[in-house]
DNA sequence: GCCAACGTTGGC
DNA sequence: GCCAACGTTGGC
């Protein structure tokens, strides 16, 4: 069972939002590498919910993939911030997955703590300049992060 | 708000 | 195919 990490700006969608709603759609990914990882996800896969561009960037909890990748509807909605004029119903290059709430950490596992852990040195998240918003997490990295709770 | 780093676009 | 310009990401 693969593990993943996905970034979201908590102002847009946070672990608290997912907890409250129980489930949601992970859409708006507009980067091909990240999209390709979305397409590799299977129902039941767990992911780390990362808060970016906020006061305390870090891993805020865990979610589960409840529906594997399908064409991202937001690309076709002109009123969406994620609208893509080059996408069409028959040619939509973007993917979304559905997710469900699993766990909200008592404290956000802040980025500096993740960077300081040598077990996470190879995680794309902590590498300088990395902007990837969806990435795989190795089982050892997954365990290392959970040990920081 | 700043800015480094990255991905994309488009001229050539 | 190269690469400069541009827009975006995201930490600080």
mmCIF file of C-alpha atoms (C1' of nucleotides) in Angstrom:
data_model
loop_
_atom_site.group_PDB
_atom_site.id
_atom_site.type_symbol
_atom_site.label_atom_id
_atom_site.label_comp_id
_atom_site.label_asym_id
_atom_site.label_seq_id
_atom_site.Cartn_x
_atom_site.Cartn_y
_atom_site.Cartn_z
ATOM 1 C CA UNK A 1 0.000 0.000 0.000
ATOM 2 C CA UNK A 2 1.794 3.148 -1.194
ATOM 3 C CA UNK A 3 2.013 6.261 0.930
ATOM 4 C CA UNK A 4 1.778 9.832 -0.304
ATOM 5 C CA UNK A 5 2.105 13.441 0.758
ATOM 6 C CA UNK A 6 -0.097 16.200 -0.634
ATOM 7 C CA UNK A 7 0.156 19.923 -0.063
ATOM 8 C CA UNK A 8 -2.769 22.249 0.440
ATOM 9 C CA UNK A 9 -3.036 25.828 1.536
ATOM 10 C CA UNK A 10 -5.112 25.627 4.724
ATOM 11 C CA UNK A 11 -6.851 28.887 3.785
ATOM 12 C CA UNK A 12 -8.272 26.934 0.844
ATOM 13 C CA UNK A 13 -8.624 23.455 2.303
ATOM 14 C CA UNK A 14 -7.230 22.321 5.644
ATOM 15 C CA UNK A 15 -7.154 19.128 7.686
ATOM 16 C CA UNK A 16 -9.800 20.743 9.892
ATOM 17 C CA UNK A 17 -12.024 21.192 6.838
ATOM 18 C CA UNK A 18 -11.551 17.543 5.900
ATOM 19 C CA UNK A 19 -12.265 16.481 9.471
ATOM 20 C CA UNK A 20 -15.446 18.511 9.538
ATOM 21 C CA UNK A 21 -16.722 17.323 6.175
ATOM 22 C CA UNK A 22 -15.446 13.763 6.429
ATOM 23 C CA UNK A 23 -14.536 13.610 2.766
ATOM 24 C CA UNK A 24 -13.679 15.824 -0.153
ATOM 25 C CA UNK A 25 -12.206 16.147 -3.614
ATOM 26 C CA UNK A 26 -8.516 16.831 -4.118
ATOM 27 C CA UNK A 27 -8.556 18.950 -7.260
ATOM 28 C CA UNK A 28 -6.709 21.834 -8.836
ATOM 29 C CA UNK A 29 -3.381 20.053 -9.315
ATOM 30 C CA UNK A 30 -1.862 21.775 -12.351
ATOM 31 C CA UNK A 31 1.571 20.259 -12.545
ATOM 32 C CA UNK A 32 2.257 17.184 -14.663
ATOM 33 C CA UNK A 33 4.587 15.422 -12.268
ATOM 34 C CA UNK A 34 2.144 15.854 -9.408
ATOM 35 C CA UNK A 35 -0.737 14.780 -11.648
ATOM 36 C CA UNK A 36 1.122 11.631 -12.622
ATOM 37 C CA UNK A 37 1.456 10.719 -8.965
ATOM 38 C CA UNK A 38 -2.269 11.366 -8.464
ATOM 39 C CA UNK A 39 -2.933 8.832 -11.205
ATOM 40 C CA UNK A 40 -0.837 6.229 -9.398
ATOM 41 C CA UNK A 41 -2.986 6.416 -6.285
ATOM 42 C CA UNK A 42 -5.340 3.594 -5.400
ATOM 43 C CA UNK A 43 -8.400 3.532 -3.194
ATOM 44 C CA UNK A 44 -7.241 2.907 0.348
ATOM 45 C CA UNK A 45 -3.836 4.589 -0.001
ATOM 46 C CA UNK A 46 -2.963 6.854 2.906
ATOM 47 C CA UNK A 47 -1.491 10.323 2.532
ATOM 48 C CA UNK A 48 0.033 12.986 4.747
ATOM 49 C CA UNK A 49 -1.948 16.221 4.652
ATOM 50 C CA UNK A 50 0.586 19.054 4.429
ATOM 51 C CA UNK A 51 -0.250 22.685 5.083
ATOM 52 C CA UNK A 52 1.690 25.098 2.858
ATOM 53 C CA UNK A 53 1.879 28.881 2.497
ATOM 54 C CA UNK A 54 0.690 29.489 6.044
ATOM 55 C CA UNK A 55 1.929 30.492 9.474
ATOM 56 C CA UNK A 56 3.122 26.985 10.391
ATOM 57 C CA UNK A 57 3.914 24.932 7.304
ATOM 58 C CA UNK A 58 3.988 21.223 8.082
ATOM 59 C CA UNK A 59 2.187 17.901 8.175
ATOM 60 C CA UNK A 60 -1.178 18.362 9.856
ATOM 61 C CA UNK A 61 -2.740 14.915 9.640
ATOM 62 C CA UNK A 62 -3.595 11.859 7.586
ATOM 63 C CA UNK A 63 -6.169 11.171 4.903
ATOM 64 C CA UNK A 64 -7.148 8.218 2.769
ATOM 65 C CA UNK A 65 -7.806 7.981 -0.958
ATOM 66 C CA UNK A 66 -11.458 7.020 -1.384
ATOM 67 C CA UNK A 67 -11.644 7.237 -5.189
ATOM 68 C CA UNK A 68 -8.762 6.869 -7.609
ATOM 69 C CA UNK A 69 -7.996 9.464 -10.270
ATOM 70 C CA UNK A 70 -10.693 10.797 -12.584
ATOM 71 C CA UNK A 71 -10.861 13.907 -14.834
ATOM 72 C CA UNK A 72 -10.717 17.033 -12.696
ATOM 73 C CA UNK A 73 -14.065 18.860 -13.139
ATOM 74 C CA UNK A 74 -12.600 22.156 -11.938
ATOM 75 C CA UNK A 75 -10.572 22.420 -15.148
ATOM 76 C CA UNK A 76 -13.858 22.735 -17.080
ATOM 77 C CA UNK A 77 -15.556 25.263 -14.808
ATOM 78 C CA UNK A 78 -15.010 28.837 -16.030
ATOM 79 C CA UNK A 79 -15.746 30.235 -12.578
ATOM 80 C CA UNK A 80 -13.135 28.032 -10.935
ATOM 81 C CA UNK A 81 -9.709 29.344 -10.006
ATOM 82 C CA UNK A 82 -8.414 26.140 -11.578
ATOM 83 C CA UNK A 83 -10.179 26.612 -14.927
ATOM 84 C CA UNK A 84 -8.056 25.580 -17.887
ATOM 85 C CA UNK A 85 -9.245 26.900 -21.247
ATOM 86 C CA UNK A 86 -7.313 24.194 -23.036
ATOM 87 C CA UNK A 87 -9.216 21.424 -21.272
ATOM 88 C CA UNK A 88 -12.455 19.980 -22.644
ATOM 89 C CA UNK A 89 -14.868 17.211 -21.687
ATOM 90 C CA UNK A 90 -13.150 14.918 -24.154
ATOM 91 C CA UNK A 91 -9.649 16.235 -23.598
ATOM 92 C CA UNK A 92 -9.101 17.054 -19.963
ATOM 93 C CA UNK A 93 -5.458 16.531 -19.030
ATOM 94 C CA UNK A 94 -5.981 17.076 -15.302
ATOM 95 C CA UNK A 95 -6.895 14.589 -12.628
ATOM 96 C CA UNK A 96 -8.548 14.687 -9.227
ATOM 97 C CA UNK A 97 -8.979 12.101 -6.489
ATOM 98 C CA UNK A 98 -11.481 11.848 -3.658
ATOM 99 C CA UNK A 99 -10.194 11.721 -0.102
ATOM 100 C CA UNK A 100 -11.553 10.977 3.346
ATOM 101 C CA UNK A 101 -10.513 12.023 6.814
ATOM 102 C CA UNK A 102 -8.365 9.700 8.925
ATOM 103 C CA UNK A 103 -6.543 11.682 11.587
ATOM 104 C CA UNK A 104 -5.747 15.208 12.650
ATOM 105 C CA UNK A 105 -2.490 15.552 14.570
ATOM 106 C CA UNK A 106 -2.572 17.270 17.933
ATOM 107 C CA UNK A 107 0.245 19.500 16.715
ATOM 108 C CA UNK A 108 1.368 20.267 13.180
ATOM 109 C CA UNK A 109 4.662 18.524 12.455
ATOM 110 C CA UNK A 110 6.466 21.671 11.415
ATOM 111 C CA UNK A 111 8.758 21.844 8.415
ATOM 112 C CA UNK A 112 11.943 22.627 10.408
ATOM 113 C CA UNK A 113 11.460 19.405 12.419
ATOM 114 C CA UNK A 114 11.033 17.444 9.200
ATOM 115 C CA UNK A 115 14.151 19.033 7.743
ATOM 116 C CA UNK A 116 16.119 18.201 10.868
ATOM 117 C CA UNK A 117 15.337 14.471 10.688
ATOM 118 C CA UNK A 118 18.062 12.605 8.768
ATOM 119 C CA UNK A 119 15.575 9.834 7.955
ATOM 120 C CA UNK A 120 13.735 12.320 5.727
ATOM 121 C CA UNK A 121 16.719 13.664 3.826
ATOM 122 C CA UNK A 122 15.552 12.079 0.569
ATOM 123 C CA UNK A 123 11.964 13.283 0.822
ATOM 124 C CA UNK A 124 11.265 15.781 -1.986
ATOM 125 C CA UNK A 125 9.443 18.020 0.468
ATOM 126 C CA UNK A 126 12.583 18.951 2.398
ATOM 127 C CA UNK A 127 14.844 19.409 -0.605
ATOM 128 C CA UNK A 128 15.856 22.909 -1.480
ATOM 129 C CA UNK A 129 13.732 24.445 -4.177
ATOM 130 C CA UNK A 130 11.296 21.562 -4.389
ATOM 131 C CA UNK A 131 7.782 22.733 -5.234
ATOM 132 C CA UNK A 132 6.224 19.369 -5.935
ATOM 133 C CA UNK A 133 2.740 19.332 -4.407
ATOM 134 C CA UNK A 134 2.067 15.588 -4.624
ATOM 135 C CA UNK A 135 4.816 13.098 -3.871
ATOM 136 C CA UNK A 136 5.367 9.498 -2.822
ATOM 137 C CA UNK A 137 6.533 8.704 0.709
ATOM 138 C CA UNK A 138 8.595 5.601 1.410
ATOM 139 C CA UNK A 139 7.400 3.328 4.241
ATOM 140 C CA UNK A 140 10.479 4.201 6.300
ATOM 141 C CA UNK A 141 9.812 7.922 5.757
ATOM 142 C CA UNK A 142 6.170 7.412 6.670
ATOM 143 C CA UNK A 143 7.153 5.746 9.933
ATOM 144 C CA UNK A 144 9.733 8.441 10.625
ATOM 145 C CA UNK A 145 7.163 11.198 10.201
ATOM 146 C CA UNK A 146 4.566 9.432 12.344
ATOM 147 C CA UNK A 147 7.190 9.009 15.053
ATOM 148 C CA UNK A 148 7.369 12.804 15.303
ATOM 149 C CA UNK A 149 3.754 13.097 16.448
ATOM 150 C "C1'" DG B 1 6.387 41.720 1.012
ATOM 151 C "C1'" DC B 2 10.623 39.597 -0.633
ATOM 152 C "C1'" DC B 3 12.917 36.542 -3.350
ATOM 153 C "C1'" DA B 4 14.990 31.976 -4.727
ATOM 154 C "C1'" DA B 5 13.833 28.222 -7.361
ATOM 155 C "C1'" DC B 6 11.100 26.046 -10.475
ATOM 156 C "C1'" DG B 7 7.943 25.042 -14.623
ATOM 157 C "C1'" DT B 8 5.998 26.804 -18.809
ATOM 158 C "C1'" DT B 9 5.782 29.507 -22.887
ATOM 159 C "C1'" DG B 10 7.170 31.090 -27.141
ATOM 160 C "C1'" DG B 11 10.558 33.307 -30.348
ATOM 161 C "C1'" DC B 12 14.197 31.930 -32.997
ATOM 162 C "C1'" DG C 1 16.169 22.224 -29.504
ATOM 163 C "C1'" DC C 2 17.787 26.289 -27.053
ATOM 164 C "C1'" DC C 3 17.001 29.671 -23.849
ATOM 165 C "C1'" DA C 4 15.174 34.179 -22.161
ATOM 166 C "C1'" DA C 5 11.139 35.917 -20.178
ATOM 167 C "C1'" DC C 6 7.473 35.238 -17.438
ATOM 168 C "C1'" DG C 7 4.322 33.403 -13.890
ATOM 169 C "C1'" DT C 8 3.957 30.547 -9.809
ATOM 170 C "C1'" DT C 9 5.255 28.279 -5.531
ATOM 171 C "C1'" DG C 10 6.213 28.613 -0.985
ATOM 172 C "C1'" DG C 11 9.404 29.530 2.900
ATOM 173 C "C1'" DC C 12 10.775 33.233 5.504
#
